[in-house]
PDB file as gemmi writes it, atoms N, CA and C in Angstrom:
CRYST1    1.000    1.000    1.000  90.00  90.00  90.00 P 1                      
ATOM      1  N   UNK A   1     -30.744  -6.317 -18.460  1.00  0.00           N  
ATOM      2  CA  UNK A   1     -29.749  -5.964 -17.468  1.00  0.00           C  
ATOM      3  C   UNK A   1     -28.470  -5.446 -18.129  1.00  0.00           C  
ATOM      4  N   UNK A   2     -28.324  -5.784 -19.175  1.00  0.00           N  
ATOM      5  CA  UNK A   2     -27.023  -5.247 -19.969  1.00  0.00           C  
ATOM      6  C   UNK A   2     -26.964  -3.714 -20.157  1.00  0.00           C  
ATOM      7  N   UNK A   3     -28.029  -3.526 -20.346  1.00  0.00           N  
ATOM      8  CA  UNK A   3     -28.221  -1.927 -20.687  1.00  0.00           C  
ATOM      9  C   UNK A   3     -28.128  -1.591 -19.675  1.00  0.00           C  
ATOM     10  N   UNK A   4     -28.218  -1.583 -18.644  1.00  0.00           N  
ATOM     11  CA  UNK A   4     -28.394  -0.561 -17.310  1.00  0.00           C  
ATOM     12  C   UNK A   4     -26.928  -0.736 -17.388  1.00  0.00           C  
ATOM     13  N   UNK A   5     -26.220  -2.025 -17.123  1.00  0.00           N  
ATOM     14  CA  UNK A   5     -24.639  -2.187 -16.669  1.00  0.00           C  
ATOM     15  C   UNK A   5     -23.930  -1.056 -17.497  1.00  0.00           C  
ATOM     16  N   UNK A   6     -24.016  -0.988 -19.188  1.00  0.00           N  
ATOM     17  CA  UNK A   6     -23.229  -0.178 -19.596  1.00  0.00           C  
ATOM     18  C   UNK A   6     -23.493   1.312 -19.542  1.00  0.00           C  
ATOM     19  N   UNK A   7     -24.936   1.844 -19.002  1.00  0.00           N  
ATOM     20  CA  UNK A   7     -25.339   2.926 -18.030  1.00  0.00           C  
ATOM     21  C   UNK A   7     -24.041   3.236 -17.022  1.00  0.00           C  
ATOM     22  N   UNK A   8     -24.270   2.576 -16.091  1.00  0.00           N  
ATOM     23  CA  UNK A   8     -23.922   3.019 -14.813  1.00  0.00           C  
ATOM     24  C   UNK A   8     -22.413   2.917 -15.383  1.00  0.00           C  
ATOM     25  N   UNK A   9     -21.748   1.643 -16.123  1.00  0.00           N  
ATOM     26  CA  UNK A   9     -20.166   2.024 -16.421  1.00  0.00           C  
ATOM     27  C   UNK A   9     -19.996   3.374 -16.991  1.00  0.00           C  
ATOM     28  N   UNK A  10     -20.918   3.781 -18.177  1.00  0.00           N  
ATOM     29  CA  UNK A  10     -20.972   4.677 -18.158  1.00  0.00           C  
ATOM     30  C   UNK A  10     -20.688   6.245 -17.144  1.00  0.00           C  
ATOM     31  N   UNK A  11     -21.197   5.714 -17.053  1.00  0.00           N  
ATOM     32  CA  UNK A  11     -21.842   7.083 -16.166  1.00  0.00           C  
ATOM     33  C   UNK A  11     -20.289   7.203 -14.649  1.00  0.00           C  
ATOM     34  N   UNK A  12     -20.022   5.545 -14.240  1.00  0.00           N  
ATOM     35  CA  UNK A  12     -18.597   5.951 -13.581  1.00  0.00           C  
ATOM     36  C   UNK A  12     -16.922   6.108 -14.387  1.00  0.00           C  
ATOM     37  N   UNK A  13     -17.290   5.976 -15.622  1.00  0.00           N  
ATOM     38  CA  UNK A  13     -16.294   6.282 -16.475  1.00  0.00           C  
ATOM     39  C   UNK A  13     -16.389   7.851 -16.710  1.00  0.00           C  
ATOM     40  N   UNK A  14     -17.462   7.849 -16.947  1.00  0.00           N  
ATOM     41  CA  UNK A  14     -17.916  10.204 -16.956  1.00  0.00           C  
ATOM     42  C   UNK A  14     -16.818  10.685 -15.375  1.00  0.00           C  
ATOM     43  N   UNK A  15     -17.414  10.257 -14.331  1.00  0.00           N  
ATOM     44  CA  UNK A  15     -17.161  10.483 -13.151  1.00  0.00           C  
ATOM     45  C   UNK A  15     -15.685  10.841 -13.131  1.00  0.00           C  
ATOM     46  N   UNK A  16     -15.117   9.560 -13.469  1.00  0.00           N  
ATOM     47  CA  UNK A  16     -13.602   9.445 -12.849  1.00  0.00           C  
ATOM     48  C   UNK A  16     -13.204  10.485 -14.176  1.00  0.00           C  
ATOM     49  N   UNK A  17     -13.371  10.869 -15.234  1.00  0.00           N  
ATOM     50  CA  UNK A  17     -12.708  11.304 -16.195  1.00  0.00           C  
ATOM     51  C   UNK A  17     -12.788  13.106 -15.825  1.00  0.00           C  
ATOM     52  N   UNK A  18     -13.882  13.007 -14.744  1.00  0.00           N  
ATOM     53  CA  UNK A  18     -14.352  14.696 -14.488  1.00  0.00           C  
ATOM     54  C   UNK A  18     -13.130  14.822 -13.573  1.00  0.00           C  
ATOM     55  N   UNK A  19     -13.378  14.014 -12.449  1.00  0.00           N  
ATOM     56  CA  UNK A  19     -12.747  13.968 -11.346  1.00  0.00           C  
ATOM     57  C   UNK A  19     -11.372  14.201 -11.778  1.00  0.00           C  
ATOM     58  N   UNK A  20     -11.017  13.219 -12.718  1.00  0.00           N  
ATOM     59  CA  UNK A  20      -9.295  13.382 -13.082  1.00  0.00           C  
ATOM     60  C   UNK A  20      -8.978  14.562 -13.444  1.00  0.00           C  
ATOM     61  N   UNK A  21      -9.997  15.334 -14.319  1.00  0.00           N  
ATOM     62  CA  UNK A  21      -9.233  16.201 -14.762  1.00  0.00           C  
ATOM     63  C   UNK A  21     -10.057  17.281 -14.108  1.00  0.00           C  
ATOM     64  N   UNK A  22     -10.242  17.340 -13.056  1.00  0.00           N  
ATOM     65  CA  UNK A  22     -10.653  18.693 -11.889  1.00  0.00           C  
ATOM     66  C   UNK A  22      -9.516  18.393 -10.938  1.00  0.00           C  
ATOM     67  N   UNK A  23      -9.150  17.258 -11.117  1.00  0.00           N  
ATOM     68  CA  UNK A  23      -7.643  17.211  -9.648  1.00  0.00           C  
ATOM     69  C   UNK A  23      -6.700  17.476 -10.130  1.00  0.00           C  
ATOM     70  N   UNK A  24      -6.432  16.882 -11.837  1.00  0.00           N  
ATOM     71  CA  UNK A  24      -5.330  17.212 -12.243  1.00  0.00           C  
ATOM     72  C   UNK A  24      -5.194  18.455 -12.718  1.00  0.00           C  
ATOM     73  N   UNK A  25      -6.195  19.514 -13.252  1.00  0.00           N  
ATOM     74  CA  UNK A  25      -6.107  21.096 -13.195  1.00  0.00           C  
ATOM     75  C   UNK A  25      -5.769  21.645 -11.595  1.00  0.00           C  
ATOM     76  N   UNK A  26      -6.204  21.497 -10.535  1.00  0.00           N  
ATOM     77  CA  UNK A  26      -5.970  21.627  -9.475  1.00  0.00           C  
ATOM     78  C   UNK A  26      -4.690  21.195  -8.893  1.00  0.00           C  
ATOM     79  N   UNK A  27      -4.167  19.989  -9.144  1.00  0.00           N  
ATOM     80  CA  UNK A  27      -3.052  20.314  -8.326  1.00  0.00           C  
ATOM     81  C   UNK A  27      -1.636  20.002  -9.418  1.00  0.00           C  
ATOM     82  N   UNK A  28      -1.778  20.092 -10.778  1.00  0.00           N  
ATOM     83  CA  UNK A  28      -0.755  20.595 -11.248  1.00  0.00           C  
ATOM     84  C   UNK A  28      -0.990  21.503 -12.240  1.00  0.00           C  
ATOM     85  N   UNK A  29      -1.555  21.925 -12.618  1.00  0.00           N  
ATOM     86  CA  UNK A  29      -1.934  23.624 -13.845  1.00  0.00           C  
ATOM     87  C   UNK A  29      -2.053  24.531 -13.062  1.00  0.00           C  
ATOM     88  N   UNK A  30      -2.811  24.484 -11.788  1.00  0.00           N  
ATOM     89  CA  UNK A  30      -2.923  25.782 -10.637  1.00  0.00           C  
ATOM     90  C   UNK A  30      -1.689  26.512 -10.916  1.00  0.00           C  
ATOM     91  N   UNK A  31      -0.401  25.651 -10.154  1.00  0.00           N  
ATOM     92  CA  UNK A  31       0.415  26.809 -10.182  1.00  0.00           C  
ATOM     93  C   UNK A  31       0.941  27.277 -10.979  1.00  0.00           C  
ATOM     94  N   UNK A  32       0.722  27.104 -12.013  1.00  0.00           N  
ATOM     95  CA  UNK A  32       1.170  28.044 -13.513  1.00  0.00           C  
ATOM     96  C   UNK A  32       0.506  29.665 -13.631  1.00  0.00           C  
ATOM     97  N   UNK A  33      -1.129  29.081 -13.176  1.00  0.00           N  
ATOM     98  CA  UNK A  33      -1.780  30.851 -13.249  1.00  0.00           C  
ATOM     99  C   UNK A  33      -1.700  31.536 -12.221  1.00  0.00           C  
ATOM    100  N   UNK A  34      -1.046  33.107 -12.519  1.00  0.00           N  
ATOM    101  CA  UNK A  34      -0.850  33.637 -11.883  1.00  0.00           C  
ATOM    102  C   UNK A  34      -2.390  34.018 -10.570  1.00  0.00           C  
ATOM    103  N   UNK A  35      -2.051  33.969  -9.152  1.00  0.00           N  
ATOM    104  CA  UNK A  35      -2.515  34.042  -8.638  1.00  0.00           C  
ATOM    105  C   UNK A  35      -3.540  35.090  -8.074  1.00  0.00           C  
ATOM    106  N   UNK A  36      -3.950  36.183  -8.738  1.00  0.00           N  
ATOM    107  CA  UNK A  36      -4.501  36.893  -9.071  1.00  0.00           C  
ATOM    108  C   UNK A  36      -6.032  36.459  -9.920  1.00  0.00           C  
ATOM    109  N   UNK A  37      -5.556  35.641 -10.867  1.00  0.00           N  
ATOM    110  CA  UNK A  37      -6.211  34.937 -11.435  1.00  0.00           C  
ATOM    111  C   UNK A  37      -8.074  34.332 -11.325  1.00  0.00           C  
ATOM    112  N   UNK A  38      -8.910  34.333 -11.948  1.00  0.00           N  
ATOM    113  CA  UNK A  38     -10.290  34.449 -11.314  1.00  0.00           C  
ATOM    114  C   UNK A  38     -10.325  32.267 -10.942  1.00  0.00           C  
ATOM    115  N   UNK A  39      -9.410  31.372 -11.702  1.00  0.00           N  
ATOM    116  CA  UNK A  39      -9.510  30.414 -11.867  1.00  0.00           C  
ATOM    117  C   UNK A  39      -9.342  29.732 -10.513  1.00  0.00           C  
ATOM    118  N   UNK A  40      -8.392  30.482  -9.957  1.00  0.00           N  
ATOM    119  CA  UNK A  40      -8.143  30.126  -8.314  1.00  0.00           C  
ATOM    120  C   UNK A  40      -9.487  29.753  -7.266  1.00  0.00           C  
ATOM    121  N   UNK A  41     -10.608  30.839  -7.741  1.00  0.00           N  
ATOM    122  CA  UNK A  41     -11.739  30.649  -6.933  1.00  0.00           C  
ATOM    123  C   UNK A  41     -12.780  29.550  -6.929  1.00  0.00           C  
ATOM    124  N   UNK A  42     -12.063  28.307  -7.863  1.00  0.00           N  
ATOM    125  CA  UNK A  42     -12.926  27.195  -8.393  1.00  0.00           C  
ATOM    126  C   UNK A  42     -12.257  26.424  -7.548  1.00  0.00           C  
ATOM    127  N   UNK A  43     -10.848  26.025  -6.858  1.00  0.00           N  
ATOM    128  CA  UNK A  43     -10.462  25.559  -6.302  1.00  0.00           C  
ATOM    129  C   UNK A  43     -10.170  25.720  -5.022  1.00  0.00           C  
ATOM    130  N   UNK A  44     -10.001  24.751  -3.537  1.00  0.00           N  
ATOM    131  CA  UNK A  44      -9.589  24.662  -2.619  1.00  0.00           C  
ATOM    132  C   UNK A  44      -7.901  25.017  -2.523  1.00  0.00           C  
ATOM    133  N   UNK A  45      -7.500  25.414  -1.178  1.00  0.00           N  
ATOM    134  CA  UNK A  45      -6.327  25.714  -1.064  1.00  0.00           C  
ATOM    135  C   UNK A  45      -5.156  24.422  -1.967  1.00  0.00           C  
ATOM    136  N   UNK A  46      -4.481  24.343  -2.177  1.00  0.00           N  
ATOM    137  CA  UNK A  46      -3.384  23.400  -2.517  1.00  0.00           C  
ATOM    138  C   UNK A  46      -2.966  22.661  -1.721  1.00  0.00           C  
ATOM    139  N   UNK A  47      -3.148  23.226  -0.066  1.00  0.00           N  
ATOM    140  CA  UNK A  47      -2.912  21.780   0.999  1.00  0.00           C  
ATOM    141  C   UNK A  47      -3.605  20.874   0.622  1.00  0.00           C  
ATOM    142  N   UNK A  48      -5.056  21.123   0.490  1.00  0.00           N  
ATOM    143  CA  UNK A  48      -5.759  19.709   0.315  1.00  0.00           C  
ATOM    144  C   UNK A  48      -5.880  18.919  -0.880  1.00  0.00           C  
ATOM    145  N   UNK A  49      -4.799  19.719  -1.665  1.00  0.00           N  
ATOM    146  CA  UNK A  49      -4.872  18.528  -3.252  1.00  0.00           C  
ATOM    147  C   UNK A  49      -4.063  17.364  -2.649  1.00  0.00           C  
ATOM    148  N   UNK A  50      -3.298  17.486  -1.560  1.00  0.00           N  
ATOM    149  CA  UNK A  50      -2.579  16.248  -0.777  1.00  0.00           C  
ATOM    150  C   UNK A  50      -3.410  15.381  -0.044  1.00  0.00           C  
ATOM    151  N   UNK A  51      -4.322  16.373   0.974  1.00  0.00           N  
ATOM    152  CA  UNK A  51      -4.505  16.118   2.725  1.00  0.00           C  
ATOM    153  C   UNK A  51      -6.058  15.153   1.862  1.00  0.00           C  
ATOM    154  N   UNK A  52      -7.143  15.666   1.077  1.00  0.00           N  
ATOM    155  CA  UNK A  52      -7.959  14.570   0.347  1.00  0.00           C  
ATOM    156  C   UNK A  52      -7.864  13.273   0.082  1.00  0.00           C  
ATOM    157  N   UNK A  53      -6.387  13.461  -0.831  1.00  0.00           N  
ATOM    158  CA  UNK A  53      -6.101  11.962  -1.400  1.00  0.00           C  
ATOM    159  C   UNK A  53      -5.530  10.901  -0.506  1.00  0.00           C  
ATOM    160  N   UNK A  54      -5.192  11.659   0.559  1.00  0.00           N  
ATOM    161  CA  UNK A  54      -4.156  10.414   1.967  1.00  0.00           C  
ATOM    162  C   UNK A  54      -5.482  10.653   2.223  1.00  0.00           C  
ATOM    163  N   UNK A  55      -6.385  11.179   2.668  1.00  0.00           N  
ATOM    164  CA  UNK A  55      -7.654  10.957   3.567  1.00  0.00           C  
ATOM    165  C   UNK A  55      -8.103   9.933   3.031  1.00  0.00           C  
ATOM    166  N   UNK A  56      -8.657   9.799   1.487  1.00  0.00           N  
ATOM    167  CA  UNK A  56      -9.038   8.683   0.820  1.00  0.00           C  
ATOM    168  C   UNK A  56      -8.571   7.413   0.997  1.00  0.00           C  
ATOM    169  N   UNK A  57      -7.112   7.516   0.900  1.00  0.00           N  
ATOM    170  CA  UNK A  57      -6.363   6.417   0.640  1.00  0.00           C  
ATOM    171  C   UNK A  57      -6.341   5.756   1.763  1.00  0.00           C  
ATOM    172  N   UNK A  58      -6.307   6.285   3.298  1.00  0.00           N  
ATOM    173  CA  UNK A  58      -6.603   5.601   4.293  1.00  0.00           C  
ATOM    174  C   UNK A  58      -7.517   5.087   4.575  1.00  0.00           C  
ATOM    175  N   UNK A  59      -8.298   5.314   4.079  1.00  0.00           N  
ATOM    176  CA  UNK A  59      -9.775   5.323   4.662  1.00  0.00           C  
ATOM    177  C   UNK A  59     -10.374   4.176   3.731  1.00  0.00           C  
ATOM    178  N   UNK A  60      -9.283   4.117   2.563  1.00  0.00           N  
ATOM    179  CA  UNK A  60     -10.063   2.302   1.662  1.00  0.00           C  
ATOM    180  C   UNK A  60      -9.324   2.100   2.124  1.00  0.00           C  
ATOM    181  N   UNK A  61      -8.067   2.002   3.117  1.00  0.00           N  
ATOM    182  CA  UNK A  61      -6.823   1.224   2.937  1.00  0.00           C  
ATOM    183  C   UNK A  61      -7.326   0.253   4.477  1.00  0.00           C  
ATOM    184  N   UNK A  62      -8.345   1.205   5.184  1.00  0.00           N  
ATOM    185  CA  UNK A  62      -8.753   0.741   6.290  1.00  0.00           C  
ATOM    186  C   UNK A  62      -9.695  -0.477   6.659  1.00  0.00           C  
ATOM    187  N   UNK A  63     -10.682   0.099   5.033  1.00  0.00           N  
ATOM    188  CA  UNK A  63     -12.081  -0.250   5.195  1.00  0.00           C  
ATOM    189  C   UNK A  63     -11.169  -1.839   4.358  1.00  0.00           C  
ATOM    190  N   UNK A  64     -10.089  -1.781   3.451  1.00  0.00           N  
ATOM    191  CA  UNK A  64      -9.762  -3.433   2.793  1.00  0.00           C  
ATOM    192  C   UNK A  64      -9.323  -3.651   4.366  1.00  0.00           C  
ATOM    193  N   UNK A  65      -8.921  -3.479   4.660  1.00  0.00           N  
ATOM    194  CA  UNK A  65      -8.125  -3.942   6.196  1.00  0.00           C  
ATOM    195  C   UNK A  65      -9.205  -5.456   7.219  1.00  0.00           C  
ATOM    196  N   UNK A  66     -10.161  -4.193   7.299  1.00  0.00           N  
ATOM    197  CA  UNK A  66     -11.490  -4.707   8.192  1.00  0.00           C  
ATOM    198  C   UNK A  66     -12.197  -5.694   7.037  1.00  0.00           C  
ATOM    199  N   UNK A  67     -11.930  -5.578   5.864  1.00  0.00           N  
ATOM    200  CA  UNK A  67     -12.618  -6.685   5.207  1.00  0.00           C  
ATOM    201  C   UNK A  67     -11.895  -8.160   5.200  1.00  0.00           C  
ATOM    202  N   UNK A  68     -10.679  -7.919   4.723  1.00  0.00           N  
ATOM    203  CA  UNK A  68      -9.609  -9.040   4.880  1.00  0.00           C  
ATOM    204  C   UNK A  68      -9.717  -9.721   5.962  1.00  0.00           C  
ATOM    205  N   UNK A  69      -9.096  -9.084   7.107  1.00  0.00           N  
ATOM    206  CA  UNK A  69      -9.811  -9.480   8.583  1.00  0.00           C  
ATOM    207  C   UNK A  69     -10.758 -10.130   9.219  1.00  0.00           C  
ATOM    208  N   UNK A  70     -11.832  -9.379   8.556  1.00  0.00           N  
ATOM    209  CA  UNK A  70     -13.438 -10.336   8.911  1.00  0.00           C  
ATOM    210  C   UNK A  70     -13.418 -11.591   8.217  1.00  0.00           C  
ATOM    211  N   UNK A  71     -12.907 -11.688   6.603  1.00  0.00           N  
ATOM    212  CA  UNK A  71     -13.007 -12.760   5.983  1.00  0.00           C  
ATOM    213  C   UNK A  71     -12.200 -14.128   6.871  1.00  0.00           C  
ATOM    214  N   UNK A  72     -10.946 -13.332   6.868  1.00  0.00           N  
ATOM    215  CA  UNK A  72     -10.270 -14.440   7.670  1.00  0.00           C  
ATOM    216  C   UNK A  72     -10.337 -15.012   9.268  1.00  0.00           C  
ATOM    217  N   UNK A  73     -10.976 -14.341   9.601  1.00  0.00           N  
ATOM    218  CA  UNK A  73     -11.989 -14.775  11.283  1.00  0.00           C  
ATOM    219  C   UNK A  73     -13.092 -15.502  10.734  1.00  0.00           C  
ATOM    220  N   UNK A  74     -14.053 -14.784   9.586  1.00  0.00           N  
ATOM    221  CA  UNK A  74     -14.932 -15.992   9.458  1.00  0.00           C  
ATOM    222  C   UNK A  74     -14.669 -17.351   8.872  1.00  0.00           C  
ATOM    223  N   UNK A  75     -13.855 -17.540   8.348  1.00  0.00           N  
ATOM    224  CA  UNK A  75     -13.208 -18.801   7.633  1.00  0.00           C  
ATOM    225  C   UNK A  75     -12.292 -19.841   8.633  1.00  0.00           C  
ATOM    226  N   UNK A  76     -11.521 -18.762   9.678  1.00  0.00           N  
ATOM    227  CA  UNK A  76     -11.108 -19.482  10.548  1.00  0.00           C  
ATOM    228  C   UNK A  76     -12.255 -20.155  11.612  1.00  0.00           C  
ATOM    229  N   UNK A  77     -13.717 -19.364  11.830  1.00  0.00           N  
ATOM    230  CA  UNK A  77     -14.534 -20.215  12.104  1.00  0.00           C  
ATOM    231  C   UNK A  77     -14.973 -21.062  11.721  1.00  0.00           C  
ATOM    232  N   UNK A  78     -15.509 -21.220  10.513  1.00  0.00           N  
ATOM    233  CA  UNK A  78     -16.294 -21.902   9.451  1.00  0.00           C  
ATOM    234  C   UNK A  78     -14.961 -23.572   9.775  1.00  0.00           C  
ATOM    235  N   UNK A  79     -13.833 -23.141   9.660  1.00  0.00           N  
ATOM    236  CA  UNK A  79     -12.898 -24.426   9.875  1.00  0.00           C  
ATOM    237  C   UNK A  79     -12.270 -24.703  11.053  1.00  0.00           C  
ATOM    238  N   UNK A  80     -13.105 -24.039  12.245  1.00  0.00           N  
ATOM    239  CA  UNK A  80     -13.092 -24.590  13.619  1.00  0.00           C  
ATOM    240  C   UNK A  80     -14.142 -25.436  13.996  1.00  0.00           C  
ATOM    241  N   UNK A  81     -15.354 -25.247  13.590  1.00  0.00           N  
ATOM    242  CA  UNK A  81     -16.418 -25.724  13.380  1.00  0.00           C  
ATOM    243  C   UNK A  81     -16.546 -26.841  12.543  1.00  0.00           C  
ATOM    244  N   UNK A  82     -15.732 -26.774  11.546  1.00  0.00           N  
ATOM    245  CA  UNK A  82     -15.531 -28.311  10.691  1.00  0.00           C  
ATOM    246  C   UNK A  82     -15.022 -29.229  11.378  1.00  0.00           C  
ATOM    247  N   UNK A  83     -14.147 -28.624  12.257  1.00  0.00           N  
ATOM    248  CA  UNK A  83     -12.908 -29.588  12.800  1.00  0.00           C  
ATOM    249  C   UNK A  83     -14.184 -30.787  13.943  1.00  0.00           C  
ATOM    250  N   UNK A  84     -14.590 -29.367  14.452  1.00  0.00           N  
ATOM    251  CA  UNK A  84     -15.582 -30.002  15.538  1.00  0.00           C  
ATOM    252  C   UNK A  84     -16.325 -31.139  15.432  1.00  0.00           C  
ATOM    253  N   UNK A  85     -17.614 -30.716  14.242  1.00  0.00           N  
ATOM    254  CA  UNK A  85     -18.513 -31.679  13.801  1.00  0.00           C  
ATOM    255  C   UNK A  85     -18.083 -33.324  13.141  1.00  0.00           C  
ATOM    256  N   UNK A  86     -16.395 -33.187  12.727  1.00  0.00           N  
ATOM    257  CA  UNK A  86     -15.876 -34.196  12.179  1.00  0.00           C  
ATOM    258  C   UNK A  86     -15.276 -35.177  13.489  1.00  0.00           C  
ATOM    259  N   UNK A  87     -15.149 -34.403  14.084  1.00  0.00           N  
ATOM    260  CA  UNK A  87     -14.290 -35.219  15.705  1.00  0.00           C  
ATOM    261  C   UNK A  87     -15.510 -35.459  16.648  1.00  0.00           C  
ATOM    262  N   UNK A  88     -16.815 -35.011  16.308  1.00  0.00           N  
ATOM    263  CA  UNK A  88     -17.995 -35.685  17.446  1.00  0.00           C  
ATOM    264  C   UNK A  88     -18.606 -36.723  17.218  1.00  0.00           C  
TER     265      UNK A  88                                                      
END                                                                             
């Protein structure tokens, strides 16, 4: 099992290092080349080097939201239910 783990770290350490540096050519080296430029056609407009990352960011900011939440409804059950079985 060790080997697969340092696989897949692998392999999401590749990821984020592509990713970083395809966002970070994109939304700060873009505007250096002149726009004419053939490099432009690898990238999306420049609105969405913003409108992506708030999309992202909401969207875990949502999904921790609904997790926190559930945890703490189920725990507040789990110790409504204690209360119960101890008082019958």
């Amino acid at each position: 099992m060790g080997a697969s783990d340092k696989a897949l770290g692998g392999i999401m350490l590749l990821t984020a290092a592509v990713v970083f540096t395809y966002y970070t050519t994109w939304a700060i080296l873009l505007p250096f080349f002149d726009s004419a430029n053939d490099i432009h056609s690898y990238f999306p407009a420049r609105e969405w080097a913003i409108r992506l990352p708030l999309f992202v960011l909401i969207v875990g900011l949502t999904a921790i939201g609904f997790f926190v939440g559930s945890t703490v409804m189920k725990e507040k059950r789990k110790t409504a239910q204690r209360i119960r079985l101890r008082t019958a």
